[in-house]
PDB file of N, CA and C in Angstrom:
ATOM      1  N   MET A   1      11.607 -20.258  10.129  1.00 61.00           N
ATOM      2  CA  MET A   1      10.712 -19.618  10.659  1.00 61.00           C
ATOM      3  C   MET A   1      10.381 -18.694   9.825  1.00 61.00           C
ATOM      4  N   THR A   2       9.182 -17.742   9.790  1.00 69.00           N
ATOM      5  CA  THR A   2       8.597 -16.995   9.047  1.00 69.00           C
ATOM      6  C   THR A   2       8.898 -15.715   9.503  1.00 69.00           C
ATOM      7  N   GLU A   3       9.151 -14.294   8.812  1.00 75.00           N
ATOM      8  CA  GLU A   3       9.487 -13.327   9.633  1.00 75.00           C
ATOM      9  C   GLU A   3       7.902 -12.614  10.020  1.00 75.00           C
ATOM     10  N   PRO A   4       7.812 -11.718  10.918  1.00 78.00           N
ATOM     11  CA  PRO A   4       6.908 -11.265  11.174  1.00 78.00           C
ATOM     12  C   PRO A   4       6.488 -10.283  10.144  1.00 78.00           C
ATOM     13  N   ASN A   5       5.059  -9.797   9.910  1.00 90.00           N
ATOM     14  CA  ASN A   5       4.443  -8.937   8.888  1.00 90.00           C
ATOM     15  C   ASN A   5       4.732  -7.769   9.522  1.00 90.00           C
ATOM     16  N   ARG A   6       5.745  -6.709   9.098  1.00 97.00           N
ATOM     17  CA  ARG A   6       5.962  -5.432   9.705  1.00 97.00           C
ATOM     18  C   ARG A   6       4.690  -4.401   9.204  1.00 97.00           C
ATOM     19  N   ILE A   7       4.686  -3.524  10.285  1.00 98.00           N
ATOM     20  CA  ILE A   7       3.651  -2.197   9.861  1.00 98.00           C
ATOM     21  C   ILE A   7       4.708  -1.271   9.554  1.00 98.00           C
ATOM     22  N   LEU A   8       4.098  -0.546   8.329  1.00 98.00           N
ATOM     23  CA  LEU A   8       4.637   0.593   7.692  1.00 98.00           C
ATOM     24  C   LEU A   8       3.771   1.744   8.164  1.00 98.00           C
ATOM     25  N   ARG A   9       4.528   2.911   8.634  1.00 98.00           N
ATOM     26  CA  ARG A   9       3.744   4.003   8.766  1.00 98.00           C
ATOM     27  C   ARG A   9       3.596   4.837   7.450  1.00 98.00           C
ATOM     28  N   PHE A  10       3.050   6.258   7.415  1.00 98.00           N
ATOM     29  CA  PHE A  10       2.510   6.679   6.242  1.00 98.00           C
ATOM     30  C   PHE A  10       3.976   6.896   5.272  1.00 98.00           C
ATOM     31  N   ARG A  11       4.917   7.267   6.272  1.00 98.00           N
ATOM     32  CA  ARG A  11       6.234   7.862   5.445  1.00 98.00           C
ATOM     33  C   ARG A  11       7.004   6.825   4.658  1.00 98.00           C
ATOM     34  N   ASP A  12       6.782   5.491   5.471  1.00 98.00           N
ATOM     35  CA  ASP A  12       7.169   4.334   4.801  1.00 98.00           C
ATOM     36  C   ASP A  12       6.595   4.007   3.588  1.00 98.00           C
ATOM     37  N   VAL A  13       5.190   4.323   3.359  1.00 98.00           N
ATOM     38  CA  VAL A  13       4.249   4.063   2.705  1.00 98.00           C
ATOM     39  C   VAL A  13       4.551   4.751   1.369  1.00 98.00           C
ATOM     40  N   ARG A  14       4.879   6.147   1.812  1.00 98.00           N
ATOM     41  CA  ARG A  14       5.030   6.983   0.770  1.00 98.00           C
ATOM     42  C   ARG A  14       6.503   6.849  -0.029  1.00 98.00           C
ATOM     43  N   ASP A  15       7.417   6.501   0.706  1.00 98.00           N
ATOM     44  CA  ASP A  15       8.752   6.080   0.057  1.00 98.00           C
ATOM     45  C   ASP A  15       8.596   5.296  -0.767  1.00 98.00           C
ATOM     46  N   ARG A  16       7.809   3.934  -0.491  1.00 97.00           N
ATOM     47  CA  ARG A  16       7.582   2.760  -1.371  1.00 97.00           C
ATOM     48  C   ARG A  16       6.894   3.179  -2.573  1.00 97.00           C
ATOM     49  N   THR A  17       5.932   3.973  -2.411  1.00 98.00           N
ATOM     50  CA  THR A  17       4.760   4.248  -3.615  1.00 98.00           C
ATOM     51  C   THR A  17       5.146   5.411  -4.374  1.00 98.00           C
ATOM     52  N   GLY A  18       5.529   6.411  -3.663  1.00 98.00           N
ATOM     53  CA  GLY A  18       5.573   7.568  -4.362  1.00 98.00           C
ATOM     54  C   GLY A  18       4.264   8.143  -4.400  1.00 98.00           C
ATOM     55  N   LEU A  19       3.043   7.898  -3.581  1.00 98.00           N
ATOM     56  CA  LEU A  19       2.312   8.717  -3.459  1.00 98.00           C
ATOM     57  C   LEU A  19       1.933   9.350  -2.352  1.00 98.00           C
ATOM     58  N   SER A  20       1.148  10.407  -2.692  1.00 98.00           N
ATOM     59  CA  SER A  20       1.163  11.555  -1.672  1.00 98.00           C
ATOM     60  C   SER A  20      -0.279  10.807  -0.410  1.00 98.00           C
ATOM     61  N   ARG A  21      -0.156  11.781   0.714  1.00 98.00           N
ATOM     62  CA  ARG A  21      -1.383  11.352   1.756  1.00 98.00           C
ATOM     63  C   ARG A  21      -2.569  11.244   1.049  1.00 98.00           C
ATOM     64  N   THR A  22      -3.028  12.326   0.285  1.00 98.00           N
ATOM     65  CA  THR A  22      -4.211  12.483  -0.476  1.00 98.00           C
ATOM     66  C   THR A  22      -4.572  11.433  -1.311  1.00 98.00           C
ATOM     67  N   THR A  23      -3.465  11.335  -2.009  1.00 98.00           N
ATOM     68  CA  THR A  23      -3.751  10.011  -3.043  1.00 98.00           C
ATOM     69  C   THR A  23      -4.095   8.641  -2.266  1.00 98.00           C
ATOM     70  N   VAL A  24      -3.351   8.407  -1.565  1.00 98.00           N
ATOM     71  CA  VAL A  24      -3.218   7.171  -0.555  1.00 98.00           C
ATOM     72  C   VAL A  24      -4.792   6.966  -0.128  1.00 98.00           C
ATOM     73  N   TRP A  25      -5.286   8.095   0.718  1.00 98.00           N
ATOM     74  CA  TRP A  25      -6.712   8.015   1.251  1.00 98.00           C
ATOM     75  C   TRP A  25      -7.686   8.060   0.169  1.00 98.00           C
ATOM     76  N   ARG A  26      -7.300   8.665  -0.809  1.00 98.00           N
ATOM     77  CA  ARG A  26      -8.480   8.624  -1.816  1.00 98.00           C
ATOM     78  C   ARG A  26      -8.893   7.185  -2.414  1.00 98.00           C
ATOM     79  N   GLN A  27      -7.661   6.366  -2.577  1.00 98.00           N
ATOM     80  CA  GLN A  27      -7.459   5.109  -3.235  1.00 98.00           C
ATOM     81  C   GLN A  27      -7.713   4.053  -1.900  1.00 98.00           C
ATOM     82  N   VAL A  28      -7.640   4.345  -0.888  1.00 98.00           N
ATOM     83  CA  VAL A  28      -8.391   3.477   0.228  1.00 98.00           C
ATOM     84  C   VAL A  28      -9.845   3.826   0.130  1.00 98.00           C
ATOM     85  N   LYS A  29     -10.224   4.954   0.177  1.00 98.00           N
ATOM     86  CA  LYS A  29     -11.779   4.996   0.060  1.00 98.00           C
ATOM     87  C   LYS A  29     -12.266   4.335  -1.250  1.00 98.00           C
ATOM     88  N   ALA A  30     -11.765   4.224  -2.502  1.00 98.00           N
ATOM     89  CA  ALA A  30     -12.182   3.756  -3.644  1.00 98.00           C
ATOM     90  C   ALA A  30     -12.180   2.320  -3.614  1.00 98.00           C
ATOM     91  N   GLY A  31     -11.015   1.867  -2.627  1.00 98.00           N
ATOM     92  CA  GLY A  31     -10.894   0.225  -2.551  1.00 98.00           C
ATOM     93  C   GLY A  31      -9.866  -0.208  -3.525  1.00 98.00           C
ATOM     94  N   SER A  32      -9.248   0.824  -4.171  1.00 97.00           N
ATOM     95  CA  SER A  32      -7.964   0.385  -4.843  1.00 97.00           C
ATOM     96  C   SER A  32      -6.745   0.274  -4.313  1.00 97.00           C
ATOM     97  N   PHE A  33      -6.635   0.541  -2.955  1.00 98.00           N
ATOM     98  CA  PHE A  33      -5.382   0.377  -2.073  1.00 98.00           C
ATOM     99  C   PHE A  33      -5.605   0.049  -0.713  1.00 98.00           C
ATOM    100  N   PRO A  34      -4.644  -0.809  -0.176  1.00 98.00           N
ATOM    101  CA  PRO A  34      -4.680  -1.636   1.048  1.00 98.00           C
ATOM    102  C   PRO A  34      -5.250  -0.720   2.214  1.00 98.00           C
ATOM    103  N   LYS A  35      -6.143  -1.204   2.953  1.00 98.00           N
ATOM    104  CA  LYS A  35      -6.743  -0.479   4.209  1.00 98.00           C
ATOM    105  C   LYS A  35      -5.693  -0.693   5.406  1.00 98.00           C
ATOM    106  N   PRO A  36      -5.749   0.456   5.937  1.00 98.00           N
ATOM    107  CA  PRO A  36      -4.549   0.687   6.994  1.00 98.00           C
ATOM    108  C   PRO A  36      -5.177  -0.199   8.297  1.00 98.00           C
ATOM    109  N   VAL A  37      -4.423  -0.484   8.972  1.00 98.00           N
ATOM    110  CA  VAL A  37      -4.801  -0.974  10.331  1.00 98.00           C
ATOM    111  C   VAL A  37      -4.826  -0.014  11.494  1.00 98.00           C
ATOM    112  N   ASN A  38      -5.607   0.049  12.597  1.00 98.00           N
ATOM    113  CA  ASN A  38      -5.597   1.236  13.749  1.00 98.00           C
ATOM    114  C   ASN A  38      -4.390   0.452  14.708  1.00 98.00           C
ATOM    115  N   LEU A  39      -3.318   1.687  14.816  1.00 97.00           N
ATOM    116  CA  LEU A  39      -2.499   1.328  15.846  1.00 97.00           C
ATOM    117  C   LEU A  39      -2.651   2.032  17.082  1.00 97.00           C
ATOM    118  N   THR A  40      -3.106   3.133  17.391  1.00 97.00           N
ATOM    119  CA  THR A  40      -3.838   3.989  18.220  1.00 97.00           C
ATOM    120  C   THR A  40      -4.955   4.733  17.729  1.00 97.00           C
ATOM    121  N   LYS A  41      -5.647   5.480  18.805  1.00 97.00           N
ATOM    122  CA  LYS A  41      -6.630   6.409  18.197  1.00 97.00           C
ATOM    123  C   LYS A  41      -6.265   7.310  17.118  1.00 97.00           C
ATOM    124  N   HIS A  42      -5.057   7.531  17.007  1.00 96.00           N
ATOM    125  CA  HIS A  42      -4.865   8.884  16.087  1.00 96.00           C
ATOM    126  C   HIS A  42      -3.679   8.231  14.961  1.00 96.00           C
ATOM    127  N   ALA A  43      -3.025   6.958  15.160  1.00 98.00           N
ATOM    128  CA  ALA A  43      -2.429   6.564  14.510  1.00 98.00           C
ATOM    129  C   ALA A  43      -2.735   5.291  13.469  1.00 98.00           C
ATOM    130  N   VAL A  44      -2.384   5.230  12.218  1.00 98.00           N
ATOM    131  CA  VAL A  44      -2.440   3.776  11.293  1.00 98.00           C
ATOM    132  C   VAL A  44      -1.196   3.437  10.562  1.00 98.00           C
ATOM    133  N   GLY A  45      -1.413   2.150  10.250  1.00 99.00           N
ATOM    134  CA  GLY A  45      -0.096   1.771   9.507  1.00 99.00           C
ATOM    135  C   GLY A  45      -0.654   0.434   8.626  1.00 99.00           C
ATOM    136  N   TRP A  46       0.049   0.136   7.895  1.00 99.00           N
ATOM    137  CA  TRP A  46      -0.118  -0.677   6.610  1.00 99.00           C
ATOM    138  C   TRP A  46       0.775  -2.070   6.745  1.00 99.00           C
ATOM    139  N   HIS A  47       0.118  -3.209   6.591  1.00 98.00           N
ATOM    140  CA  HIS A  47       1.174  -4.546   6.596  1.00 98.00           C
ATOM    141  C   HIS A  47       1.743  -4.101   5.597  1.00 98.00           C
ATOM    142  N   GLU A  48       3.074  -4.640   5.846  1.00 98.00           N
ATOM    143  CA  GLU A  48       4.252  -4.467   4.900  1.00 98.00           C
ATOM    144  C   GLU A  48       3.620  -5.410   3.477  1.00 98.00           C
ATOM    145  N   THR A  49       2.952  -6.525   4.075  1.00 97.00           N
ATOM    146  CA  THR A  49       2.777  -7.462   2.989  1.00 97.00           C
ATOM    147  C   THR A  49       1.644  -7.076   1.820  1.00 97.00           C
ATOM    148  N   ASP A  50       0.675  -6.454   2.609  1.00 98.00           N
ATOM    149  CA  ASP A  50      -0.230  -5.617   1.740  1.00 98.00           C
ATOM    150  C   ASP A  50       0.282  -4.743   0.577  1.00 98.00           C
ATOM    151  N   ILE A  51       1.197  -3.849   0.956  1.00 98.00           N
ATOM    152  CA  ILE A  51       1.774  -3.087   0.220  1.00 98.00           C
ATOM    153  C   ILE A  51       2.546  -3.660  -0.866  1.00 98.00           C
ATOM    154  N   GLN A  52       3.192  -4.683  -0.473  1.00 97.00           N
ATOM    155  CA  GLN A  52       3.882  -5.623  -1.428  1.00 97.00           C
ATOM    156  C   GLN A  52       2.851  -5.866  -2.420  1.00 97.00           C
ATOM    157  N   ALA A  53       2.017  -6.790  -1.896  1.00 96.00           N
ATOM    158  CA  ALA A  53       1.178  -7.347  -2.959  1.00 96.00           C
ATOM    159  C   ALA A  53       0.374  -6.276  -3.967  1.00 96.00           C
ATOM    160  N   TRP A  54      -0.021  -5.190  -3.291  1.00 97.00           N
ATOM    161  CA  TRP A  54      -0.490  -3.826  -3.979  1.00 97.00           C
ATOM    162  C   TRP A  54       0.459  -3.672  -5.290  1.00 97.00           C
ATOM    163  N   GLN A  55       1.942  -3.351  -4.736  1.00 96.00           N
ATOM    164  CA  GLN A  55       2.989  -3.246  -5.982  1.00 96.00           C
ATOM    165  C   GLN A  55       2.920  -4.221  -7.079  1.00 96.00           C
ATOM    166  N   ALA A  56       3.018  -5.596  -6.366  1.00 94.00           N
ATOM    167  CA  ALA A  56       3.323  -6.573  -7.048  1.00 94.00           C
ATOM    168  C   ALA A  56       1.602  -6.561  -8.106  1.00 94.00           C
ATOM    169  N   GLY A  57       0.613  -6.230  -7.822  1.00 91.00           N
ATOM    170  CA  GLY A  57      -0.318  -6.220  -8.907  1.00 91.00           C
ATOM    171  C   GLY A  57      -0.113  -5.061  -9.682  1.00 91.00           C
ATOM    172  N   LEU A  58       0.239  -3.726  -9.679  1.00 86.00           N
ATOM    173  CA  LEU A  58       0.579  -2.653 -10.242  1.00 86.00           C
ATOM    174  C   LEU A  58       1.599  -3.052 -11.401  1.00 86.00           C
ATOM    175  N   ARG A  59       2.641  -4.201 -10.876  1.00 78.00           N
ATOM    176  CA  ARG A  59       3.747  -4.408 -11.938  1.00 78.00           C
ATOM    177  C   ARG A  59       2.788  -5.228 -13.043  1.00 78.00           C
ATOM    178  N   ARG A  60       2.083  -6.325 -12.639  1.00 77.00           N
ATOM    179  CA  ARG A  60       1.554  -7.209 -13.580  1.00 77.00           C
ATOM    180  C   ARG A  60       0.634  -6.626 -14.523  1.00 77.00           C
ATOM    181  N   ILE A  61      -0.294  -5.373 -13.906  1.00 70.00           N
ATOM    182  CA  ILE A  61      -0.903  -4.506 -15.142  1.00 70.00           C
ATOM    183  C   ILE A  61       0.124  -3.824 -16.035  1.00 70.00           C
ATOM    184  N   GLY A  62       1.055  -3.046 -15.386  1.00 69.00           N
ATOM    185  CA  GLY A  62       2.185  -2.564 -16.214  1.00 69.00           C
ATOM    186  C   GLY A  62       2.790  -3.342 -17.256  1.00 69.00           C
ATOM    187  N   GLY A  63       3.131  -4.303 -16.892  1.00 64.00           N
ATOM    188  CA  GLY A  63       4.018  -5.235 -17.770  1.00 64.00           C
ATOM    189  C   GLY A  63       3.348  -6.122 -18.400  1.00 64.00           C
ATOM    190  N   SER A  64       1.926  -5.725 -18.562  1.00 56.00           N
ATOM    191  CA  SER A  64       1.264  -6.861 -19.419  1.00 56.00           C
ATOM    192  C   SER A  64       1.534  -7.019 -20.847  1.00 56.00           C
ATOM    193  N   GLY A  65       2.012  -5.796 -21.153  1.00 52.00           N
ATOM    194  CA  GLY A  65       2.284  -5.880 -22.727  1.00 52.00           C
ATOM    195  C   GLY A  65       0.910  -5.606 -23.524  1.00 52.00           C
ATOM    196  N   GLY A  66      -0.154  -5.245 -23.006  1.00 49.00           N
ATOM    197  CA  GLY A  66      -1.235  -4.942 -23.716  1.00 49.00           C
ATOM    198  C   GLY A  66      -1.031  -3.732 -24.632  1.00 49.00           C
ATOM    199  N   GLU A  67      -2.054  -3.601 -25.353  1.00 46.00           N
ATOM    200  CA  GLU A  67      -1.785  -2.636 -26.639  1.00 46.00           C
ATOM    201  C   GLU A  67      -2.375  -1.104 -25.983  1.00 46.00           C
ATOM    202  N   ALA A  68      -2.030  -0.307 -26.666  1.00 42.00           N
ATOM    203  CA  ALA A  68      -2.410   1.357 -25.941  1.00 42.00           C
ATOM    204  C   ALA A  68      -3.409   1.624 -26.828  1.00 42.00           C
TER     205      ALA A  68
END
């Protein structure tokens, strides 16, 4: 049985990524960060798997061994 895809609120996203609220929204708008899902009229969250995939993509870029 697979685990359900948890919804992370901003505080959890901040703790996992180290990004500020402004940076998260700027990157969402630019298309370089996962889009949130609406939970209520005034609350959003992110799928945990989307954040994990975004972080994995950063590790691939950062660990590519490319020349500076």
